[in-house]
Short mmCIF file of C-alpha atoms in Angstrom, two decimals:
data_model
loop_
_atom_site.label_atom_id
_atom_site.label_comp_id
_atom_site.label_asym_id
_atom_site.label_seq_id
_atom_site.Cartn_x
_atom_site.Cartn_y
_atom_site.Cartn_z
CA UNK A 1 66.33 116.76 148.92
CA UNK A 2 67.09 113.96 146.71
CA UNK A 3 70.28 113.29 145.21
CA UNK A 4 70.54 110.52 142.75
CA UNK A 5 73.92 109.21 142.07
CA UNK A 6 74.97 107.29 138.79
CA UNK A 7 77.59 105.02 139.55
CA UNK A 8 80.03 105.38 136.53
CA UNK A 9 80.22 101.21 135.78
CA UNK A 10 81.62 99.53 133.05
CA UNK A 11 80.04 96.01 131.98
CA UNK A 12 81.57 93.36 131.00
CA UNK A 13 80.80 90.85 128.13
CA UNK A 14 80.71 90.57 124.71
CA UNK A 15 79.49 92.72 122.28
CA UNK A 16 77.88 91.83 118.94
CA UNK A 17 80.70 92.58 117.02
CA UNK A 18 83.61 90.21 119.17
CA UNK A 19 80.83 87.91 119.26
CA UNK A 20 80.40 87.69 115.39
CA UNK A 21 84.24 88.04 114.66
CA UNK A 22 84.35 84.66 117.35
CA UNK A 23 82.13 83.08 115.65
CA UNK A 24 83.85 83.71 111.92
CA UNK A 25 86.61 82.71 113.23
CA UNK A 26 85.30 78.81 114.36
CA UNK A 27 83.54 78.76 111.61
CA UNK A 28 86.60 79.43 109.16
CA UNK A 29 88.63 76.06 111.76
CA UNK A 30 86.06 73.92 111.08
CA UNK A 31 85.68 74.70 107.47
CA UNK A 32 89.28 74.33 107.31
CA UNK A 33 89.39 70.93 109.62
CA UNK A 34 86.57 69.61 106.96
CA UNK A 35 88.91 70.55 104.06
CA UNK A 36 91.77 68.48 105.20
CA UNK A 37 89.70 65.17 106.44
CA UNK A 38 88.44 65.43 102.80
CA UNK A 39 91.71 66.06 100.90
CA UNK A 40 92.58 62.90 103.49
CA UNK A 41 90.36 60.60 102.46
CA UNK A 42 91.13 61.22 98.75
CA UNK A 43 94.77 60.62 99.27
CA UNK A 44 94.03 57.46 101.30
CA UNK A 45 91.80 55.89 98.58
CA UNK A 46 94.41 57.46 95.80
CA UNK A 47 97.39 55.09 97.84
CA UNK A 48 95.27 51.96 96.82
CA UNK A 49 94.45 53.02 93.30
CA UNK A 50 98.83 53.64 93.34
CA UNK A 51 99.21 50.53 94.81
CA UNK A 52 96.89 48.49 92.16
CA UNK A 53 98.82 50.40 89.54
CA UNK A 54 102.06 49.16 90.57
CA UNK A 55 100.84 45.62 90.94
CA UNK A 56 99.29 45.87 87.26
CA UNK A 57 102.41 46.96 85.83
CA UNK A 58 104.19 44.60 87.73
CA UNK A 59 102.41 41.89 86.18
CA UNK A 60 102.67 42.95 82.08
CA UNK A 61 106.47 42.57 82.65
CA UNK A 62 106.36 39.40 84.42
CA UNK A 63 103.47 37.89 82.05
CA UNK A 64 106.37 38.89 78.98
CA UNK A 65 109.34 38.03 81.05
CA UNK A 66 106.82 33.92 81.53
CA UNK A 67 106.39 34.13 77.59
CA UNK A 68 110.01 34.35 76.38
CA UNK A 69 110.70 31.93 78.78
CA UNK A 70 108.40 29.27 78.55
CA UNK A 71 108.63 30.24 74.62
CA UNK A 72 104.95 31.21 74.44
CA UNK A 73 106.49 34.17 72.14
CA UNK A 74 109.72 34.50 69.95
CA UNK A 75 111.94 37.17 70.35
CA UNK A 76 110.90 38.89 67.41
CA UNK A 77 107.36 38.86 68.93
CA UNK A 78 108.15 40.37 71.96
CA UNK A 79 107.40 44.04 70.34
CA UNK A 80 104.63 46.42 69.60
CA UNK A 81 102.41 45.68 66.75
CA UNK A 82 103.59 47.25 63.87
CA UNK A 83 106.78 48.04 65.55
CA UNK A 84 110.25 48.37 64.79
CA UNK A 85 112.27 45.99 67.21
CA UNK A 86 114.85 44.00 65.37
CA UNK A 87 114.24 45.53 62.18
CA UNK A 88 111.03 43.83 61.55
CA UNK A 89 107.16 43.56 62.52
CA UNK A 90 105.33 40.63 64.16
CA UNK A 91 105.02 42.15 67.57
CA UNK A 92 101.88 40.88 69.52
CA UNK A 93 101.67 43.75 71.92
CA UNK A 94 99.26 46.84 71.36
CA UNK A 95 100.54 49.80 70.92
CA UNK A 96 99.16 52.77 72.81
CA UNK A 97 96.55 53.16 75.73
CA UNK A 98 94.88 50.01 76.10
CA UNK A 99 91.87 49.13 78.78
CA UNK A 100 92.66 46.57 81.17
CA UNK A 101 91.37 43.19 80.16
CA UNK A 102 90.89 39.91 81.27
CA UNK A 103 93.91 38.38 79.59
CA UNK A 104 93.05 36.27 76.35
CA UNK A 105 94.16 32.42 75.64
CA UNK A 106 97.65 33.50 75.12
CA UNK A 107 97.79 34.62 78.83
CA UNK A 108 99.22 37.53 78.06
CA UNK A 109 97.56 41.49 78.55
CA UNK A 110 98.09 44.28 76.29
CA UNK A 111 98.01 41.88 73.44
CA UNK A 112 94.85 41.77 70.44
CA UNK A 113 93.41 38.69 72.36
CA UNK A 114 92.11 40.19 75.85
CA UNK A 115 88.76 39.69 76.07
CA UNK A 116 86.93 43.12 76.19
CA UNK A 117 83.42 41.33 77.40
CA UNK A 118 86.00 40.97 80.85
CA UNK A 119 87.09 44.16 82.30
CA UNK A 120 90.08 43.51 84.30
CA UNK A 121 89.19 43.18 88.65
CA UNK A 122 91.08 42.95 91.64
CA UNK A 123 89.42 41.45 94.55
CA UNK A 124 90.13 44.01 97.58
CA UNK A 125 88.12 41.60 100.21
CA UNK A 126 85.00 38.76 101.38
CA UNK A 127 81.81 40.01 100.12
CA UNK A 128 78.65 40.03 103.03
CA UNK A 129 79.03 36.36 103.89
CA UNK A 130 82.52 36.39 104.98
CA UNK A 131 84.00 34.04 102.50
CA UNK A 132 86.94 34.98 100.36
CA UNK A 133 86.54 33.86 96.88
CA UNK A 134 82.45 33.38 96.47
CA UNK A 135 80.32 35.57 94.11
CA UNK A 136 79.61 38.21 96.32
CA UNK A 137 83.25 39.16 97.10
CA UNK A 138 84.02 43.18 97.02
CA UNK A 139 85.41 44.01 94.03
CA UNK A 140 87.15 46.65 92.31
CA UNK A 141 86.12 47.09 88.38
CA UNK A 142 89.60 48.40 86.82
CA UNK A 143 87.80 50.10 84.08
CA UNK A 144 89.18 53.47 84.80
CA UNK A 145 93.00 52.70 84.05
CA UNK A 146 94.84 51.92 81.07
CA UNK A 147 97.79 50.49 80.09
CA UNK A 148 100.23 50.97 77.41
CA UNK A 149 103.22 48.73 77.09
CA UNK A 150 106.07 50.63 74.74
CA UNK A 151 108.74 47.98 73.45
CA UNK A 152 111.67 49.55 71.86
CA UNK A 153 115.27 48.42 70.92
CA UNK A 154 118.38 49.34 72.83
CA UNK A 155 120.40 50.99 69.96
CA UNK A 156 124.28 48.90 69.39
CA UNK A 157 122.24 45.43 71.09
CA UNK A 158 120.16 43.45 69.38
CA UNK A 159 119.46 40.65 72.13
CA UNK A 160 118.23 43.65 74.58
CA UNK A 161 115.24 46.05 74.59
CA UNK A 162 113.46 48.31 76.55
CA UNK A 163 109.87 47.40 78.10
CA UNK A 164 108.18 50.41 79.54
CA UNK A 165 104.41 50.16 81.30
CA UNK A 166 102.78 53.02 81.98
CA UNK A 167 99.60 52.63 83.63
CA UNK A 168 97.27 56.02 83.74
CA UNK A 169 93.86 56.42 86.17
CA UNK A 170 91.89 58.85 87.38
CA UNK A 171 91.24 59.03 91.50
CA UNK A 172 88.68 61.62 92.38
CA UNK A 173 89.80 64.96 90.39
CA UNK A 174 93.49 63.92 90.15
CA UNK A 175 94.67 62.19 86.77
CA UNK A 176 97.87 59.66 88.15
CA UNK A 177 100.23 58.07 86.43
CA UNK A 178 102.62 55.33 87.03
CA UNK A 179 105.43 54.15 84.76
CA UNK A 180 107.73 51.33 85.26
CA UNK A 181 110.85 50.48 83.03
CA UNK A 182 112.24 47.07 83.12
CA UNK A 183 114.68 45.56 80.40
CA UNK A 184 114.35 42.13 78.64
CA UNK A 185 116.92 40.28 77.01
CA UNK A 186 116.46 37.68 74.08
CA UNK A 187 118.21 34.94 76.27
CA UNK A 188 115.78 33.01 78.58
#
């Protein structure tokens, strides 16, 4: 006679199930590792666009700050148009969001001279032949910023008045904004 004997083993291994959970489970990382390279990337090229901003506010207050003192301007210019600063109009600076422009004759931005045929540039390296400053340098088109210069009075001091740039641009799916507040005095 014949006896037959099933040896009561276990195997080992994965099944289907731990194999798919595995498998969800990499697949959620690397989803997630994709998520934040991307979210990167935007912040990295969003740190230029902030850094351009600054630079372009930076330069409305100094190009006013050149005016008054080279008397390009009067004091009584050195307001919004249609303003209120010193009790009167004349102001040469446009009130509200404005494009950045190629400055116009006066030198000035923000003011009803920039030339809107010239979108305002900024020049972030050589183009393919390695030259800084030929026609085919790299280029950034400023077109999707604006600037609005506010001008306002310091109540009780006539000689002194607030000059607030806020430049606004879109990076990707974030609107950003960046404001700088300087003060200007009527004394050169």
């Amino acid at each position: 006679m014949t006896t037959t004997r099933c040896a009561n083993r276990r195997q080992s291994g994965f099944t289907l199930i731990e194999a798919i959970i595995a498998i969800l489970i990499v697949s959620i990382g690397i989803l997630a590792l994709i998520a934040a390279y991307t979210q990167g990337f935007i912040f990295a090229t969003a740190s230029q666009y902030d850094y351009i901003a600054e630079k372009k506010a930076q330069e409305a207050i100094e190009t006013i700050f050149t005016a008054r003192d080279t008397k390009l301007i009067t004091w009584q210019q050195i307001c919004n148009v249609g303003g209120n600063c010193g009790g009167g109009g004349g102001g040469v600076f446009l009130a509200g969001p404005q494009p950045l422009l190629d400055p116009g004759p006066d030198g000035l931005v923000g003011t009803g001279d920039d030339d809107p045929n010239k979108p305002d540039k900024v020049v972030v390296g050589p183009g393919p032949d390695g030259i800084l400053g030929t026609a085919d340098d790299d280029v950034i088109i400023l077109g999707m910023m604006t600037r609005t210069i506010a001008i306002t009075d310091i109540p009780g001091n006539p000689n002194l008045r607030q000059v607030t740039v806020t430049i606004n641009y879109r990076v990707g799916q974030f609107n950003r904004q960046f404001i700088l507040v300087s003060y200007i005095s009527s004394f050169a």
